[in-house]
Each structure stands twice: as structure tokens, then as C-alpha cells.
């Protein structure tokens, strides 16, 4: 999903220009188009001036050499025309002079265009590198789930905006974050980086999801405090944090900080919106309410795919102003068989493009989560250089490890702390509340 970094030294990193063959076709075609009517009408001197469009074409889409060649060709045509009809010597001389002047201007304009485009390519290369550090490329394979999806900013030349996502393979399970920063474009990147940095650190340290959400809340508050001093606007972030552990049941837990509810697809019941209890306020606004954030357990069977997204998808509008019918489109895309997680995200992206006639109004982030099959989950961690299933890159951020006295890893002991056991809520078969589209109403211990 992350854009490849253009290499200015490679053909893909150079400005796009006409090929030599296409350039020759343009020159010959326009010359014939001008000469034929002029010979028929007997007004060669007047119509030959139309060849001045050749340098303009070279300046717009060609190279400097092509523009010089087009200028020389147009000037030669004007000189030949002047020699064929010396009676219009004054008119012909003016035509030759103007052709030379416009040819020189076209060459200068072509040089400026190519210099500007090369600068844009260098800036885009830098932005692509920054994006790869802000938003990790997808898909990602952890020991519990495969995370796939697509991300597109509203301004394609900026590569990233206010939508954020990340995944961390921790001692407490795979934790996935998706969020949407208030505001759009580069102005929202600062707080997006702050939240992602806090997630990548706290996901390995906080045993509970509510503790992780509190850490993200603190990062937003600190950023807003800095924003007040620097004169920037304060912002909040809607976020959804999912945790999938390896305890063997078909449930996962989530903390919803004012974000859109996910969808569960690929089950016999068809696409269903997952209920996650009462949503809490977005990150940065916790001081406005007294209730503390708590995790909610929901059903996430092995055959299901969990769809996370931002409002760039659900609030996309067609030309008639109607919102994108997400539920209807999900049902159509999964009516016969649920596509692979990555394909489902891409089909949704393409479908919303068609619905809005390729005019996005907001950043779009779509993530799909699917459990790793037991045989893959039980396999040992791949060594560097190993080929992973289906070519999926392994998640770089491994579980936090602390060495014991004998040098062994203590991740199992960390996972089995009393605090983590309390966080699991009521066991299956216990006194769980039944919620349509969701799981139990167990609350996470704090």
C-alpha cells in the first residue's frame, strides 16, 4: 500500500515526456495538416504560421531537444514559405522573426517545466520515505492475524493525511489501531505522528487496552499543550483499538474512542456491524466526561474478516449528495464468496471511486483483519530472509521481551499476569450479555 520511492536516476523517476516516435508523428502530422489547406487555398504564408504550435507542444510534453528540433523545424518552414512567395517579404520576415522568438521562449519554458517536475519528484520521493515511517506498508503478518488494506489521502501528491493505522505484535496479543485526526492534509500530520509514536511504544508496555487508550490520550493532550504555545489549533482523534490474542477462543476486544464501528464479513449471517457498547469520547476529550474507557469483547471467529475504516469511506458522497451505501455494497461484494482481505479492501476502494466519480472528499483508510490459521500460528517465527506465506512481510515490531536469569524470554509470564486475566472478562459459557452483531459485554479490568 505504501508508495514506492521514485528514483530520480531511473526512468520511473524522470518527468514524463513524449517518445521520439510520438514526437515525430506530432511534427509530421501537424505539418501536413497545415501545408495541405495552405496549398489548396494558395495562402501559404499566412497558414504556415500555425507551425508555431510545434514548439509549444514540445515545451508542454517533450524534452528540451525535442522542443529545439520543433523550433528549428517551424523556423525552417517559415523561411521556405518566405522564399516561395517573395511578394509578401515584409509579412514573411515578421513571421520568421516571431517564429524564432516563440521558439526560444518554448525552449526556455520546457527547461523550466522539466526542472520543476524533477523538483516535485524529489519532494515526492522524500514524502514517500516519510510515509513509510509514519504508516507501515501493508499487508502485515503477525502471529495472530493478517492485517491488510489500502490507504489513500485526499491529495494524492501529499501521500499522507489525517487517517492513521498501525499494528503491533505484543506479548498481550496483536493490537491494531485505526484513527482519524480532526482536520485534513498536512496540518493534521503532527498529531498523527504523536499518536502513532505513543501507540508503538505503549502497545508493548500496557497490559490492558484501556491503559493503552489512556497512553494515547496523554499523547494527544501533550501535543495540544504544545499546539497552544505555538499558536496551532488543538485537535482530537477518533480511534478504534482492537486486540486479538492467542487464547484459542473466537473473541477479540476493542476500545472505541468515538470511531466508526467495524463490520464483520465472511460469516454465514452475511455482513454485520459489530456492536462495541457505548462509544467513549475521542482521544483528547476524556476530561469532558467522568466515565473511564473500558474494553468490550466481541465475536471474531476464524472464518470471519473484520473490516475497519474511516469516514472517508462511509461518508463519501455521490454526485447526487447521497452517502456511499456501505452496508449494501458489502453485501454485494460478499454475496457469493468473501474475497481475500486485501482484495476486499481494494474492491471497496475501487467501488467508492466509481460511486464518487473518482473525486474523493476525504482521506480513505480501509483495514481488514483475519485470523492466522492454527497451523501457521503454531509455526516457529521465520528467520531473516525466509519466504513468508503468500509473500506477506512479517511485522517488524516484535513482542516486548525481557530476559530472565537463565536468558529465556518471559513473554509467557507477562501474558499470564493477574491484570491480564482480569482483562479477559467473563469466560465463554458464563453470564454474558447477548448483543446482536457483537460478543459479550465483559469489561476489561483496569
XYZ file of C-alpha atoms in Angstrom:
446
model
C 0.000 0.000 0.000
C 2.797 2.351 0.669
C 4.005 4.111 -2.406
C 7.330 3.049 -3.813
C 10.025 5.670 -3.563
C 10.764 7.112 -7.016
C 14.405 7.025 -8.022
C 15.331 10.187 -9.924
C 18.073 8.283 -11.706
C 15.665 5.698 -13.107
C 13.145 6.147 -15.947
C 10.303 5.952 -13.418
C 11.850 8.853 -11.504
C 12.113 11.169 -14.528
C 9.423 13.573 -15.800
C 7.140 12.052 -18.374
C 7.883 13.197 -21.935
C 6.924 12.239 -25.461
C 8.833 9.377 -27.008
C 10.851 10.120 -30.139
C 8.342 8.230 -32.255
C 5.371 10.111 -30.825
C 7.221 13.406 -31.276
C 7.929 12.686 -34.952
C 4.291 11.730 -35.517
C 3.173 15.049 -33.990
C 5.609 17.054 -36.113
C 4.792 15.304 -39.387
C 1.064 15.219 -38.729
C 0.728 18.918 -37.858
C 2.969 19.934 -40.736
C 0.832 18.029 -43.213
C -2.308 19.414 -41.586
C -1.033 22.971 -42.153
C 0.501 22.562 -45.617
C -2.389 20.810 -47.338
C -5.004 23.559 -46.741
C -2.425 26.280 -47.491
C -1.520 24.755 -50.862
C -5.189 24.372 -51.768
C -6.115 27.904 -50.652
C -2.952 29.489 -52.062
C -2.258 31.344 -48.777
C 0.865 29.529 -47.690
C 2.498 32.477 -45.916
C -0.476 33.076 -43.676
C -1.180 29.451 -42.733
C 2.423 28.384 -42.300
C 2.496 30.430 -39.105
C 0.379 27.734 -37.486
C 3.533 25.630 -37.253
C 4.433 27.720 -34.234
C 2.280 25.294 -32.257
C 5.005 22.663 -32.695
C 7.437 24.319 -30.218
C 4.532 24.833 -27.824
C 3.768 21.108 -27.871
C 7.414 20.300 -27.282
C 7.539 22.725 -24.365
C 4.470 21.158 -22.778
C 5.132 17.429 -23.102
C 8.540 16.968 -24.747
C 12.206 17.199 -23.908
C 14.455 20.215 -24.452
C 15.986 18.603 -27.536
C 12.548 17.885 -28.971
C 11.489 21.470 -28.332
C 14.644 22.791 -30.038
C 14.011 20.485 -33.010
C 10.383 21.660 -33.245
C 11.504 25.309 -33.119
C 14.075 24.762 -35.858
C 11.503 22.917 -37.970
C 8.921 25.688 -37.610
C 11.536 28.351 -38.424
C 12.688 26.395 -41.479
C 9.098 26.140 -42.655
C 8.665 29.899 -42.318
C 11.918 30.527 -44.285
C 10.889 28.137 -47.082
C 7.493 29.791 -47.284
C 9.146 33.208 -47.496
C 11.392 32.039 -50.338
C 8.445 30.617 -52.278
C 6.461 33.866 -52.114
C 8.837 36.884 -52.040
C 5.980 39.266 -52.816
C 4.975 39.096 -49.135
C 8.500 39.801 -47.917
C 7.519 42.055 -45.004
C 4.856 39.645 -43.786
C 7.201 36.705 -44.269
C 10.076 38.341 -42.401
C 7.807 39.151 -39.463
C 6.599 35.549 -39.479
C 10.189 34.244 -39.364
C 11.141 36.606 -36.534
C 8.083 35.719 -34.462
C 8.709 32.015 -35.048
C 12.274 32.380 -33.783
C 11.154 34.379 -30.716
C 8.406 31.915 -29.796
C 10.794 29.017 -30.393
C 13.305 30.470 -27.924
C 10.553 31.057 -25.378
C 9.321 27.489 -25.858
C 12.809 26.082 -25.189
C 13.101 28.194 -22.034
C 9.629 27.105 -20.906
C 10.495 23.451 -21.496
C 13.659 23.740 -19.405
C 11.709 25.395 -16.578
C 8.985 22.724 -16.726
C 11.433 19.848 -16.548
C 13.351 21.463 -13.681
C 10.093 21.991 -11.765
C 8.932 18.411 -12.389
C 12.260 16.979 -11.232
C 11.961 19.004 -8.047
C 8.452 17.626 -7.491
C 9.765 14.084 -7.999
C 12.457 14.662 -5.372
C 9.869 16.042 -2.957
C 7.578 13.095 -3.651
C 10.449 10.708 -3.014
C 11.047 12.367 0.347
C 7.337 12.235 1.157
C 7.237 8.526 0.261
C 10.110 7.815 2.651
C 8.331 9.759 5.403
C 5.116 7.850 4.714
C 6.862 4.518 5.118
C 7.973 5.617 8.586
C 4.601 7.075 9.549
C 2.381 4.342 8.097
C 3.892 0.875 7.792
C 3.349 -0.865 4.426
C 0.598 -3.469 4.243
C -0.044 -6.369 4.361
C 1.453 -7.345 7.718
C 1.525 -10.839 9.195
C 1.658 -11.322 12.946
C 1.444 -14.488 14.999
C -2.331 -13.992 15.356
C -3.743 -12.163 12.345
C -3.090 -10.862 8.841
C -3.609 -7.114 8.543
C -4.213 -5.845 5.016
C -5.873 -2.852 3.457
C -5.477 0.326 1.453
C -4.833 3.946 2.303
C -5.342 6.958 0.060
C -5.053 10.608 1.115
C -7.465 13.081 -0.413
C -4.491 14.850 -2.003
C -2.525 12.131 -3.792
C 0.570 14.327 -4.131
C 0.850 14.572 -0.330
C 0.851 10.777 0.240
C -0.460 11.031 3.783
C -3.032 12.993 5.725
C -5.131 12.700 8.858
C -6.027 8.989 8.794
C -3.725 6.711 10.784
C -3.327 2.980 11.349
C -0.795 0.585 12.833
C -0.414 -2.944 14.179
C 1.844 -4.291 16.908
C 2.593 -7.927 17.721
C 2.903 -7.818 21.506
C 3.049 -10.182 24.458
C -0.633 -9.453 25.055
C -1.775 -10.207 21.501
C -1.891 -8.383 18.207
C -3.052 -4.828 18.739
C -4.391 -2.813 15.837
C -5.093 0.909 15.764
C -7.106 2.876 13.245
C -7.894 6.522 13.746
C -8.926 9.779 12.153
C -7.401 13.106 13.155
C -9.609 16.166 13.219
C -8.737 18.128 10.099
C -7.239 17.139 6.774
C -3.958 17.219 4.918
C -0.527 18.079 6.215
C -1.896 20.221 9.031
C -3.040 17.027 10.785
C 0.212 15.099 10.336
C 1.839 16.382 13.553
C -0.717 14.915 15.922
C -0.951 11.767 13.751
C 2.760 11.160 14.288
C 2.367 11.787 18.027
C -0.446 9.214 18.357
C 1.350 6.599 16.251
C 4.542 7.025 18.247
C 2.648 6.620 21.511
C 0.874 3.512 20.189
C 4.085 1.824 19.063
C 5.599 2.362 22.490
C 2.612 1.778 24.780
C 1.230 -1.242 22.891
C 4.114 -3.322 24.272
C 4.017 -1.838 27.781
C 0.343 -1.549 28.689
C -1.233 -4.894 29.730
C -4.783 -3.642 29.125
C -6.422 -1.909 26.198
C -7.853 0.745 28.469
C -4.335 1.515 29.671
C -3.191 1.748 26.065
C -6.057 4.135 25.290
C -5.065 6.270 28.284
C -1.497 6.430 26.963
C -2.794 7.643 23.608
C -4.978 10.177 25.415
C -1.901 11.525 27.178
C -0.023 11.868 23.889
C -2.861 13.930 22.400
C -3.034 16.160 25.458
C 0.710 16.784 25.313
C 0.530 17.624 21.641
C -2.355 20.036 22.218
C -0.396 21.713 25.018
C 2.460 22.261 22.578
C -0.013 23.467 19.940
C -1.387 26.115 22.296
C 2.080 27.561 22.867
C 2.940 27.547 19.152
C -0.382 29.074 18.073
C -1.626 25.965 16.273
C -5.193 24.680 16.676
C -5.867 21.927 19.209
C -7.221 18.710 17.751
C -8.869 15.480 18.823
C -8.545 11.997 17.311
C -11.225 9.354 16.881
C -9.676 5.928 17.321
C -10.539 2.257 17.476
C -8.135 -0.159 19.181
C -8.535 -3.896 18.548
C -6.712 -6.703 20.348
C -6.656 -10.312 19.133
C -4.854 -12.727 21.478
C -3.951 -16.374 21.064
C -6.035 -17.879 23.853
C -7.875 -20.090 21.395
C -11.404 -18.656 21.620
C -13.265 -16.809 18.891
C -13.378 -13.440 20.551
C -11.435 -10.210 20.476
C -11.668 -6.999 22.459
C -11.829 -3.368 21.475
C -11.809 0.132 22.917
C -13.815 2.577 20.843
C -12.792 6.215 21.192
C -15.528 7.806 19.107
C -14.640 5.910 15.932
C -16.859 4.179 13.385
C -17.978 0.664 14.264
C -16.288 -2.164 12.337
C -18.010 -4.694 10.105
C -17.684 -8.472 10.292
C -17.927 -10.245 6.918
C -17.343 -13.771 5.660
C -19.749 -15.475 8.078
C -22.970 -17.315 7.161
C -25.001 -14.418 8.560
C -23.556 -12.023 5.987
C -22.017 -8.607 6.711
C -22.842 -7.362 10.203
C -21.873 -4.215 12.024
C -20.104 -5.145 15.257
C -21.594 -3.546 18.344
C -18.935 -2.435 20.828
C -21.016 -0.992 23.608
C -21.223 2.714 24.275
C -18.503 4.581 22.417
C -16.230 6.762 24.506
C -15.208 10.289 23.577
C -12.355 10.785 21.085
C -8.757 11.000 22.233
C -8.050 14.408 23.716
C -11.551 14.907 25.157
C -11.551 12.455 28.106
C -11.572 15.310 30.621
C -15.067 16.239 29.455
C -16.649 13.042 30.840
C -16.353 11.124 34.087
C -16.645 7.606 32.675
C -13.354 5.809 32.147
C -12.586 3.951 28.979
C -13.201 0.190 29.056
C -12.727 -2.652 26.592
C -15.611 -4.581 25.056
C -15.466 -8.227 23.978
C -16.987 -9.275 20.649
C -17.128 -12.384 18.463
C -14.378 -12.751 15.878
C -14.457 -16.321 14.501
C -11.630 -17.716 12.437
C -13.528 -17.658 9.149
C -14.563 -14.016 9.563
C -12.879 -10.886 8.256
C -13.040 -7.735 10.332
C -13.338 -4.509 8.335
C -12.075 -1.259 9.866
C -12.371 2.053 8.032
C -12.514 5.820 8.361
C -15.246 8.242 7.376
C -13.614 8.816 4.011
C -15.360 5.591 3.018
C -18.656 5.726 4.880
C -19.263 9.459 4.272
C -18.221 9.583 0.635
C -20.937 11.269 -1.421
C -22.029 10.685 -4.966
C -22.892 13.436 -7.414
C -26.444 13.434 -6.020
C -25.183 14.100 -2.480
C -26.154 10.651 -1.156
C -23.709 8.871 1.181
C -21.942 5.755 -0.033
C -24.205 2.748 0.835
C -21.563 0.738 2.679
C -23.890 -1.978 4.002
C -25.442 -2.546 0.582
C -22.100 -2.630 -1.201
C -20.562 -5.004 1.348
C -23.460 -7.387 0.856
C -22.986 -7.262 -2.918
C -19.216 -7.758 -2.770
C -19.520 -10.747 -0.419
C -22.758 -12.268 -1.768
C -21.109 -15.258 -3.490
C -17.848 -15.652 -1.574
C -15.942 -13.303 0.651
C -12.825 -12.078 -1.188
C -9.424 -12.257 0.425
C -8.879 -9.465 2.977
C -6.621 -7.426 0.696
C -8.873 -7.874 -2.304
C -11.951 -6.848 -0.320
C -10.293 -3.584 0.712
C -9.213 -2.829 -2.840
C -12.646 -3.655 -4.254
C -14.235 -1.279 -1.746
C -11.735 1.413 -2.702
C -12.466 0.974 -6.395
C -16.208 0.849 -5.765
C -16.240 4.105 -3.811
C -14.172 5.702 -6.573
C -16.833 4.718 -9.059
C -19.584 5.960 -6.765
C -17.969 9.388 -6.324
C -16.697 9.508 -9.918
C -13.061 9.413 -8.700
C -13.454 12.607 -6.685
C -12.643 11.752 -3.032
C -13.648 14.308 -0.439
C -11.554 12.923 2.421
C -8.702 10.571 3.239
C -9.667 6.895 2.991
C -8.215 4.154 5.174
C -9.568 0.593 4.962
C -8.104 -2.223 7.063
C -9.047 -5.898 7.002
C -8.185 -8.342 9.792
C -8.305 -12.122 9.520
C -7.025 -14.708 11.955
C -3.952 -16.686 11.024
C -4.754 -20.427 10.550
C -3.717 -22.537 13.562
C -1.029 -24.384 11.605
C 0.609 -21.073 10.692
C 0.142 -19.615 14.153
C 1.885 -22.626 15.682
C 4.816 -22.428 13.276
C 8.084 -21.008 14.587
C 8.896 -17.396 13.878
C 10.590 -17.012 10.478
C 14.283 -16.291 10.367
C 15.563 -13.259 8.462
C 15.379 -13.929 4.729
C 12.762 -16.689 4.967
C 9.890 -16.608 2.472
C 6.623 -15.998 4.290
C 3.235 -17.444 3.280
C 1.780 -15.608 0.270
C 4.706 -13.193 0.330
C 3.455 -11.301 3.363
C 6.136 -9.322 5.188
C 6.377 -10.122 8.876
C 5.545 -7.410 11.345
C 8.786 -5.725 12.342
C 7.687 -4.628 15.778
C 8.054 -7.864 17.742
C 6.710 -8.584 21.197
C 8.476 -6.901 24.050
C 10.917 -9.327 25.616
C 12.616 -9.264 28.971
C 15.420 -11.674 29.641
C 15.167 -13.919 32.669
C 18.049 -15.063 34.814
C 18.683 -18.018 32.515
C 18.389 -15.913 29.394
C 14.898 -17.180 28.488
C 12.106 -14.869 27.390
C 9.440 -14.006 29.918
C 6.639 -13.148 27.489
C 4.511 -16.049 28.747
C 4.747 -14.848 32.324
C 3.863 -11.329 31.191
C 0.798 -12.588 29.376
C -0.391 -14.562 32.365
C -0.266 -11.732 34.893
C -3.269 -11.309 37.114
C -4.075 -7.993 35.472
C -4.282 -9.615 32.052
C -6.506 -12.407 33.350
C -8.878 -9.857 34.780
C -8.874 -8.048 31.453
C -10.300 -11.088 29.679
C -13.717 -10.538 31.169
C -16.241 -13.372 31.665
C -15.404 -16.722 30.124
C -17.486 -18.322 27.421
C -20.499 -20.055 28.770
C -20.634 -17.668 31.721
C -23.171 -14.979 32.363
C -22.571 -12.928 29.185
C -24.956 -10.422 27.777
C -26.082 -11.234 24.269
C -25.644 -8.396 21.840
C -26.648 -8.574 18.191
C -23.665 -8.415 15.953
C -21.234 -8.387 18.884
C -19.998 -10.604 21.628
C -20.199 -10.476 25.392
C -20.427 -7.350 27.447
C -17.433 -8.218 29.574
C -15.459 -5.185 30.664
C -11.729 -5.000 30.810
C -10.077 -4.827 34.213
C -8.069 -1.752 34.898
